[in-house]
Amino acid sequence: MSDTTFTPELEAPSVPLMPLSDLIPYALLTALLAIILFYFVGAEEGATSVFPGMTMHEWVHDARHLLGFPCH
């Protein structure tokens, strides 16, 4: 049996962090997309409907139940 052990001498490269001001556009885009998705899942039906008929409701039907929105 050998008593030698392998010890790596390399260090992991450091990742530079982005300033918060650079993340603001991504945060706003993410929030906008989340609000649009929330609207289509939760409110796209009836008087506030953007698309006529029940097509959008049927596409997001299971997501409505998953998030707790009543729909029937």
mmCIF file of N, CA, C and O in Angstrom:
data_model
loop_
_atom_site.group_PDB
_atom_site.id
_atom_site.type_symbol
_atom_site.label_atom_id
_atom_site.label_comp_id
_atom_site.label_asym_id
_atom_site.label_seq_id
_atom_site.Cartn_x
_atom_site.Cartn_y
_atom_site.Cartn_z
ATOM 1 N N MET A 1 0.814 -1.183 0.000
ATOM 2 C CA MET A 1 0.000 0.000 0.000
ATOM 3 C C MET A 1 0.861 1.251 0.000
ATOM 4 O O MET A 1 1.899 1.289 0.627
ATOM 5 N N SER A 2 0.381 2.253 -0.650
ATOM 6 C CA SER A 2 1.139 3.490 -0.765
ATOM 7 C C SER A 2 0.599 4.526 0.216
ATOM 8 O O SER A 2 -0.596 4.600 0.482
ATOM 9 N N ASP A 3 1.462 5.347 0.743
ATOM 10 C CA ASP A 3 1.055 6.399 1.666
ATOM 11 C C ASP A 3 0.939 7.756 0.984
ATOM 12 O O ASP A 3 0.704 8.761 1.640
ATOM 13 N N THR A 4 1.079 7.802 -0.318
ATOM 14 C CA THR A 4 0.991 9.083 -1.023
ATOM 15 C C THR A 4 -0.460 9.412 -1.325
ATOM 16 O O THR A 4 -1.289 8.532 -1.588
ATOM 17 N N THR A 5 -0.785 10.652 -1.254
ATOM 18 C CA THR A 5 -2.131 11.119 -1.592
ATOM 19 C C THR A 5 -2.015 12.221 -2.631
ATOM 20 O O THR A 5 -1.012 12.933 -2.693
ATOM 21 N N PHE A 6 -3.062 12.348 -3.406
ATOM 22 C CA PHE A 6 -3.099 13.368 -4.452
ATOM 23 C C PHE A 6 -3.755 14.617 -3.889
ATOM 24 O O PHE A 6 -4.873 14.570 -3.383
ATOM 25 N N THR A 7 -3.084 15.723 -3.961
ATOM 26 C CA THR A 7 -3.661 17.002 -3.543
ATOM 27 C C THR A 7 -3.572 17.962 -4.719
ATOM 28 O O THR A 7 -2.483 18.341 -5.147
ATOM 29 N N PRO A 8 -4.718 18.340 -5.271
ATOM 30 C CA PRO A 8 -4.700 19.245 -6.425
ATOM 31 C C PRO A 8 -4.207 20.632 -6.012
ATOM 32 O O PRO A 8 -4.500 21.116 -4.928
ATOM 33 N N GLU A 9 -3.470 21.257 -6.890
ATOM 34 C CA GLU A 9 -2.933 22.574 -6.607
ATOM 35 C C GLU A 9 -3.640 23.666 -7.395
ATOM 36 O O GLU A 9 -3.225 24.816 -7.376
ATOM 37 N N LEU A 10 -4.713 23.299 -8.078
ATOM 38 C CA LEU A 10 -5.460 24.280 -8.850
ATOM 39 C C LEU A 10 -6.589 24.855 -8.003
ATOM 40 O O LEU A 10 -7.191 24.169 -7.186
ATOM 41 N N GLU A 11 -6.877 26.122 -8.217
ATOM 42 C CA GLU A 11 -7.982 26.764 -7.530
ATOM 43 C C GLU A 11 -9.108 26.993 -8.524
ATOM 44 O O GLU A 11 -8.867 27.216 -9.707
ATOM 45 N N ALA A 12 -10.321 26.977 -8.025
ATOM 46 C CA ALA A 12 -11.473 27.244 -8.875
ATOM 47 C C ALA A 12 -11.468 28.717 -9.270
ATOM 48 O O ALA A 12 -11.147 29.581 -8.449
ATOM 49 N N PRO A 13 -11.803 29.007 -10.514
ATOM 50 C CA PRO A 13 -11.821 30.419 -10.925
ATOM 51 C C PRO A 13 -12.956 31.164 -10.227
ATOM 52 O O PRO A 13 -14.023 30.604 -9.970
ATOM 53 N N SER A 14 -12.728 32.397 -9.890
ATOM 54 C CA SER A 14 -13.776 33.189 -9.251
ATOM 55 C C SER A 14 -14.700 33.754 -10.326
ATOM 56 O O SER A 14 -14.276 34.102 -11.422
ATOM 57 N N VAL A 15 -15.961 33.844 -9.983
ATOM 58 C CA VAL A 15 -16.964 34.359 -10.904
ATOM 59 C C VAL A 15 -17.276 35.788 -10.487
ATOM 60 O O VAL A 15 -17.680 36.027 -9.350
ATOM 61 N N PRO A 16 -17.085 36.749 -11.397
ATOM 62 C CA PRO A 16 -17.386 38.139 -11.019
ATOM 63 C C PRO A 16 -18.895 38.332 -10.867
ATOM 64 O O PRO A 16 -19.689 37.820 -11.663
ATOM 65 N N LEU A 17 -19.304 39.024 -9.834
ATOM 66 C CA LEU A 17 -20.719 39.297 -9.595
ATOM 67 C C LEU A 17 -21.141 40.543 -10.360
ATOM 68 O O LEU A 17 -20.382 41.508 -10.476
ATOM 69 N N MET A 18 -22.381 40.508 -10.854
ATOM 70 C CA MET A 18 -22.917 41.663 -11.572
ATOM 71 C C MET A 18 -23.443 42.678 -10.563
ATOM 72 O O MET A 18 -24.017 42.298 -9.551
ATOM 73 N N PRO A 19 -23.278 43.951 -10.831
ATOM 74 C CA PRO A 19 -23.889 44.957 -9.965
ATOM 75 C C PRO A 19 -25.413 44.869 -10.053
ATOM 76 O O PRO A 19 -25.968 44.443 -11.080
ATOM 77 N N LEU A 20 -26.104 45.253 -8.997
ATOM 78 C CA LEU A 20 -27.569 45.183 -8.987
ATOM 79 C C LEU A 20 -28.191 46.019 -10.095
ATOM 80 O O LEU A 20 -29.233 45.658 -10.636
ATOM 81 N N SER A 21 -27.579 47.114 -10.443
ATOM 82 C CA SER A 21 -28.140 47.962 -11.497
ATOM 83 C C SER A 21 -28.175 47.250 -12.840
ATOM 84 O O SER A 21 -29.022 47.553 -13.682
ATOM 85 N N ASP A 22 -27.286 46.291 -13.058
ATOM 86 C CA ASP A 22 -27.306 45.519 -14.304
ATOM 87 C C ASP A 22 -28.406 44.461 -14.305
ATOM 88 O O ASP A 22 -28.801 43.970 -15.362
ATOM 89 N N LEU A 23 -28.901 44.083 -13.136
ATOM 90 C CA LEU A 23 -29.932 43.051 -13.038
ATOM 91 C C LEU A 23 -31.344 43.612 -13.131
ATOM 92 O O LEU A 23 -32.292 42.854 -13.321
ATOM 93 N N ILE A 24 -31.517 44.915 -13.020
ATOM 94 C CA ILE A 24 -32.845 45.521 -13.016
ATOM 95 C C ILE A 24 -33.633 45.214 -14.296
ATOM 96 O O ILE A 24 -34.803 44.832 -14.213
ATOM 97 N N PRO A 25 -33.071 45.322 -15.499
ATOM 98 C CA PRO A 25 -33.864 44.996 -16.703
ATOM 99 C C PRO A 25 -34.346 43.542 -16.711
ATOM 100 O O PRO A 25 -35.475 43.264 -17.116
ATOM 101 N N TYR A 26 -33.511 42.623 -16.239
ATOM 102 C CA TYR A 26 -33.916 41.221 -16.196
ATOM 103 C C TYR A 26 -35.016 41.001 -15.161
ATOM 104 O O TYR A 26 -35.944 40.218 -15.381
ATOM 105 N N ALA A 27 -34.930 41.680 -14.044
ATOM 106 C CA ALA A 27 -35.962 41.565 -13.011
ATOM 107 C C ALA A 27 -37.292 42.124 -13.511
ATOM 108 O O ALA A 27 -38.350 41.537 -13.274
ATOM 109 N N LEU A 28 -37.245 43.253 -14.220
ATOM 110 C CA LEU A 28 -38.483 43.836 -14.761
ATOM 111 C C LEU A 28 -39.098 42.942 -15.830
ATOM 112 O O LEU A 28 -40.324 42.763 -15.869
ATOM 113 N N LEU A 29 -38.289 42.384 -16.697
ATOM 114 C CA LEU A 29 -38.794 41.480 -17.728
ATOM 115 C C LEU A 29 -39.424 40.238 -17.095
ATOM 116 O O LEU A 29 -40.504 39.801 -17.497
ATOM 117 N N THR A 30 -38.757 39.686 -16.096
ATOM 118 C CA THR A 30 -39.286 38.510 -15.410
ATOM 119 C C THR A 30 -40.607 38.833 -14.729
ATOM 120 O O THR A 30 -41.567 38.053 -14.793
ATOM 121 N N ALA A 31 -40.702 39.987 -14.078
ATOM 122 C CA ALA A 31 -41.941 40.389 -13.412
ATOM 123 C C ALA A 31 -43.061 40.594 -14.427
ATOM 124 O O ALA A 31 -44.209 40.169 -14.192
ATOM 125 N N LEU A 32 -42.766 41.221 -15.561
ATOM 126 C CA LEU A 32 -43.774 41.438 -16.596
ATOM 127 C C LEU A 32 -44.295 40.108 -17.148
ATOM 128 O O LEU A 32 -45.509 39.920 -17.300
ATOM 129 N N LEU A 33 -43.384 39.186 -17.443
ATOM 130 C CA LEU A 33 -43.808 37.879 -17.956
ATOM 131 C C LEU A 33 -44.629 37.111 -16.912
ATOM 132 O O LEU A 33 -45.601 36.437 -17.251
ATOM 133 N N ALA A 34 -44.266 37.225 -15.638
ATOM 134 C CA ALA A 34 -45.016 36.556 -14.577
ATOM 135 C C ALA A 34 -46.422 37.142 -14.457
ATOM 136 O O ALA A 34 -47.394 36.396 -14.282
ATOM 137 N N ILE A 35 -46.544 38.447 -14.565
ATOM 138 C CA ILE A 35 -47.867 39.089 -14.481
ATOM 139 C C ILE A 35 -48.729 38.672 -15.666
ATOM 140 O O ILE A 35 -49.924 38.383 -15.511
ATOM 141 N N ILE A 36 -48.154 38.635 -16.861
ATOM 142 C CA ILE A 36 -48.917 38.213 -18.041
ATOM 143 C C ILE A 36 -49.361 36.763 -17.902
ATOM 144 O O ILE A 36 -50.522 36.429 -18.167
ATOM 145 N N LEU A 37 -48.462 35.897 -17.462
ATOM 146 C CA LEU A 37 -48.815 34.492 -17.261
ATOM 147 C C LEU A 37 -49.891 34.346 -16.196
ATOM 148 O O LEU A 37 -50.847 33.583 -16.369
ATOM 149 N N PHE A 38 -49.767 35.093 -15.104
ATOM 150 C CA PHE A 38 -50.762 35.048 -14.034
ATOM 151 C C PHE A 38 -52.127 35.503 -14.548
ATOM 152 O O PHE A 38 -53.157 34.936 -14.196
ATOM 153 N N TYR A 39 -52.160 36.529 -15.403
ATOM 154 C CA TYR A 39 -53.423 36.982 -15.978
ATOM 155 C C TYR A 39 -54.064 35.882 -16.813
ATOM 156 O O TYR A 39 -55.248 35.585 -16.665
ATOM 157 N N PHE A 40 -53.285 35.275 -17.705
ATOM 158 C CA PHE A 40 -53.865 34.267 -18.587
ATOM 159 C C PHE A 40 -54.326 33.038 -17.818
ATOM 160 O O PHE A 40 -55.319 32.423 -18.174
ATOM 161 N N VAL A 41 -53.615 32.677 -16.778
ATOM 162 C CA VAL A 41 -54.019 31.511 -15.990
ATOM 163 C C VAL A 41 -55.208 31.850 -15.101
ATOM 164 O O VAL A 41 -56.137 31.072 -14.972
ATOM 165 N N GLY A 42 -55.194 33.019 -14.484
ATOM 166 C CA GLY A 42 -56.193 33.320 -13.469
ATOM 167 C C GLY A 42 -57.385 34.134 -13.898
ATOM 168 O O GLY A 42 -58.448 34.023 -13.285
ATOM 169 N N ALA A 43 -57.277 34.969 -14.922
ATOM 170 C CA ALA A 43 -58.366 35.895 -15.209
ATOM 171 C C ALA A 43 -58.838 35.883 -16.649
ATOM 172 O O ALA A 43 -59.769 36.603 -16.984
ATOM 173 N N GLU A 44 -58.232 35.134 -17.517
ATOM 174 C CA GLU A 44 -58.609 35.123 -18.932
ATOM 175 C C GLU A 44 -59.881 34.313 -19.103
ATOM 176 O O GLU A 44 -59.851 33.138 -19.448
ATOM 177 N N GLU A 45 -60.991 34.960 -18.803
ATOM 178 C CA GLU A 45 -62.276 34.274 -18.905
ATOM 179 C C GLU A 45 -63.378 35.307 -18.699
ATOM 180 O O GLU A 45 -63.248 36.208 -17.880
ATOM 181 N N GLY A 46 -64.429 35.201 -19.430
ATOM 182 C CA GLY A 46 -65.593 36.052 -19.202
ATOM 183 C C GLY A 46 -65.414 37.476 -19.690
ATOM 184 O O GLY A 46 -64.907 37.729 -20.776
ATOM 185 N N ALA A 47 -65.802 38.449 -18.847
ATOM 186 C CA ALA A 47 -65.832 39.858 -19.243
ATOM 187 C C ALA A 47 -64.445 40.428 -19.492
ATOM 188 O O ALA A 47 -64.288 41.346 -20.289
ATOM 189 N N THR A 48 -63.423 39.914 -18.830
ATOM 190 C CA THR A 48 -62.064 40.454 -19.009
ATOM 191 C C THR A 48 -61.289 39.711 -20.080
ATOM 192 O O THR A 48 -60.085 39.905 -20.207
ATOM 193 N N SER A 49 -61.945 38.895 -20.856
ATOM 194 C CA SER A 49 -61.271 38.050 -21.836
ATOM 195 C C SER A 49 -60.667 38.859 -22.976
ATOM 196 O O SER A 49 -61.306 39.730 -23.549
ATOM 197 N N VAL A 50 -59.417 38.574 -23.292
ATOM 198 C CA VAL A 50 -58.742 39.207 -24.423
ATOM 199 C C VAL A 50 -59.051 38.436 -25.694
ATOM 200 O O VAL A 50 -59.275 39.015 -26.743
ATOM 201 N N PHE A 51 -59.056 37.122 -25.592
ATOM 202 C CA PHE A 51 -59.362 36.256 -26.732
ATOM 203 C C PHE A 51 -60.798 35.757 -26.619
ATOM 204 O O PHE A 51 -61.226 35.355 -25.546
ATOM 205 N N PRO A 52 -61.553 35.765 -27.722
ATOM 206 C CA PRO A 52 -62.939 35.296 -27.653
ATOM 207 C C PRO A 52 -63.001 33.779 -27.439
ATOM 208 O O PRO A 52 -62.097 33.045 -27.829
ATOM 209 N N GLY A 53 -64.091 33.345 -26.823
ATOM 210 C CA GLY A 53 -64.301 31.915 -26.630
ATOM 211 C C GLY A 53 -63.539 31.383 -25.420
ATOM 212 O O GLY A 53 -63.031 32.129 -24.590
ATOM 213 N N MET A 54 -63.449 30.063 -25.338
ATOM 214 C CA MET A 54 -62.837 29.406 -24.185
ATOM 215 C C MET A 54 -61.500 28.764 -24.538
ATOM 216 O O MET A 54 -61.000 27.937 -23.784
ATOM 217 N N THR A 55 -60.894 29.146 -25.661
ATOM 218 C CA THR A 55 -59.652 28.508 -26.090
ATOM 219 C C THR A 55 -58.538 28.697 -25.074
ATOM 220 O O THR A 55 -57.889 27.731 -24.665
ATOM 221 N N MET A 56 -58.301 29.929 -24.655
ATOM 222 C CA MET A 56 -57.222 30.190 -23.696
ATOM 223 C C MET A 56 -57.520 29.511 -22.366
ATOM 224 O O MET A 56 -56.622 28.970 -21.724
ATOM 225 N N HIS A 57 -58.772 29.512 -21.950
ATOM 226 C CA HIS A 57 -59.159 28.835 -20.708
ATOM 227 C C HIS A 57 -58.821 27.349 -20.780
ATOM 228 O O HIS A 57 -58.305 26.781 -19.821
ATOM 229 N N GLU A 58 -59.085 26.735 -21.895
ATOM 230 C CA GLU A 58 -58.802 25.302 -22.029
ATOM 231 C C GLU A 58 -57.302 25.028 -22.041
ATOM 232 O O GLU A 58 -56.862 24.010 -21.532
ATOM 233 N N TRP A 59 -56.507 25.932 -22.611
ATOM 234 C CA TRP A 59 -55.059 25.734 -22.641
ATOM 235 C C TRP A 59 -54.456 25.789 -21.242
ATOM 236 O O TRP A 59 -53.485 25.099 -20.956
ATOM 237 N N VAL A 60 -54.985 26.632 -20.378
ATOM 238 C CA VAL A 60 -54.412 26.796 -19.034
ATOM 239 C C VAL A 60 -55.289 26.172 -17.956
ATOM 240 O O VAL A 60 -55.119 26.452 -16.778
ATOM 241 N N HIS A 61 -56.197 25.304 -18.342
ATOM 242 C CA HIS A 61 -57.166 24.724 -17.408
ATOM 243 C C HIS A 61 -56.499 24.013 -16.229
ATOM 244 O O HIS A 61 -56.856 24.247 -15.078
ATOM 245 N N ASP A 62 -55.543 23.154 -16.485
ATOM 246 C CA ASP A 62 -54.892 22.412 -15.405
ATOM 247 C C ASP A 62 -54.070 23.334 -14.511
ATOM 248 O O ASP A 62 -53.998 23.134 -13.297
ATOM 249 N N ALA A 63 -53.460 24.360 -15.093
ATOM 250 C CA ALA A 63 -52.693 25.310 -14.280
ATOM 251 C C ALA A 63 -53.619 26.079 -13.346
ATOM 252 O O ALA A 63 -53.250 26.400 -12.220
ATOM 253 N N ARG A 64 -54.834 26.362 -13.792
ATOM 254 C CA ARG A 64 -55.801 27.033 -12.925
ATOM 255 C C ARG A 64 -56.073 26.195 -11.696
ATOM 256 O O ARG A 64 -56.109 26.706 -10.576
ATOM 257 N N HIS A 65 -56.300 24.914 -11.881
ATOM 258 C CA HIS A 65 -56.563 24.037 -10.727
ATOM 259 C C HIS A 65 -55.318 23.912 -9.838
ATOM 260 O O HIS A 65 -55.438 23.899 -8.612
ATOM 261 N N LEU A 66 -54.156 23.818 -10.443
ATOM 262 C CA LEU A 66 -52.923 23.689 -9.674
ATOM 263 C C LEU A 66 -52.697 24.905 -8.781
ATOM 264 O O LEU A 66 -52.270 24.772 -7.634
ATOM 265 N N LEU A 67 -53.024 26.100 -9.270
ATOM 266 C CA LEU A 67 -52.835 27.320 -8.496
ATOM 267 C C LEU A 67 -54.034 27.660 -7.613
ATOM 268 O O LEU A 67 -54.011 28.641 -6.884
ATOM 269 N N GLY A 68 -55.100 26.867 -7.677
ATOM 270 C CA GLY A 68 -56.236 27.063 -6.785
ATOM 271 C C GLY A 68 -57.305 27.992 -7.305
ATOM 272 O O GLY A 68 -58.152 28.446 -6.530
ATOM 273 N N PHE A 69 -57.315 28.307 -8.599
ATOM 274 C CA PHE A 69 -58.369 29.138 -9.150
ATOM 275 C C PHE A 69 -59.590 28.277 -9.473
ATOM 276 O O PHE A 69 -59.453 27.255 -10.152
ATOM 277 N N PRO A 70 -60.780 28.674 -9.015
ATOM 278 C CA PRO A 70 -61.963 27.903 -9.405
ATOM 279 C C PRO A 70 -62.349 28.233 -10.854
ATOM 280 O O PRO A 70 -62.205 29.367 -11.299
ATOM 281 N N CYS A 71 -62.793 27.225 -11.575
ATOM 282 C CA CYS A 71 -63.202 27.531 -12.946
ATOM 283 C C CYS A 71 -64.435 26.736 -13.386
ATOM 284 O O CYS A 71 -64.851 26.883 -14.504
ATOM 285 N N HIS A 72 -64.992 25.897 -12.530
ATOM 286 C CA HIS A 72 -66.270 25.302 -12.879
ATOM 287 C C HIS A 72 -67.076 25.055 -11.651
ATOM 288 O O HIS A 72 -66.746 25.248 -10.575
#
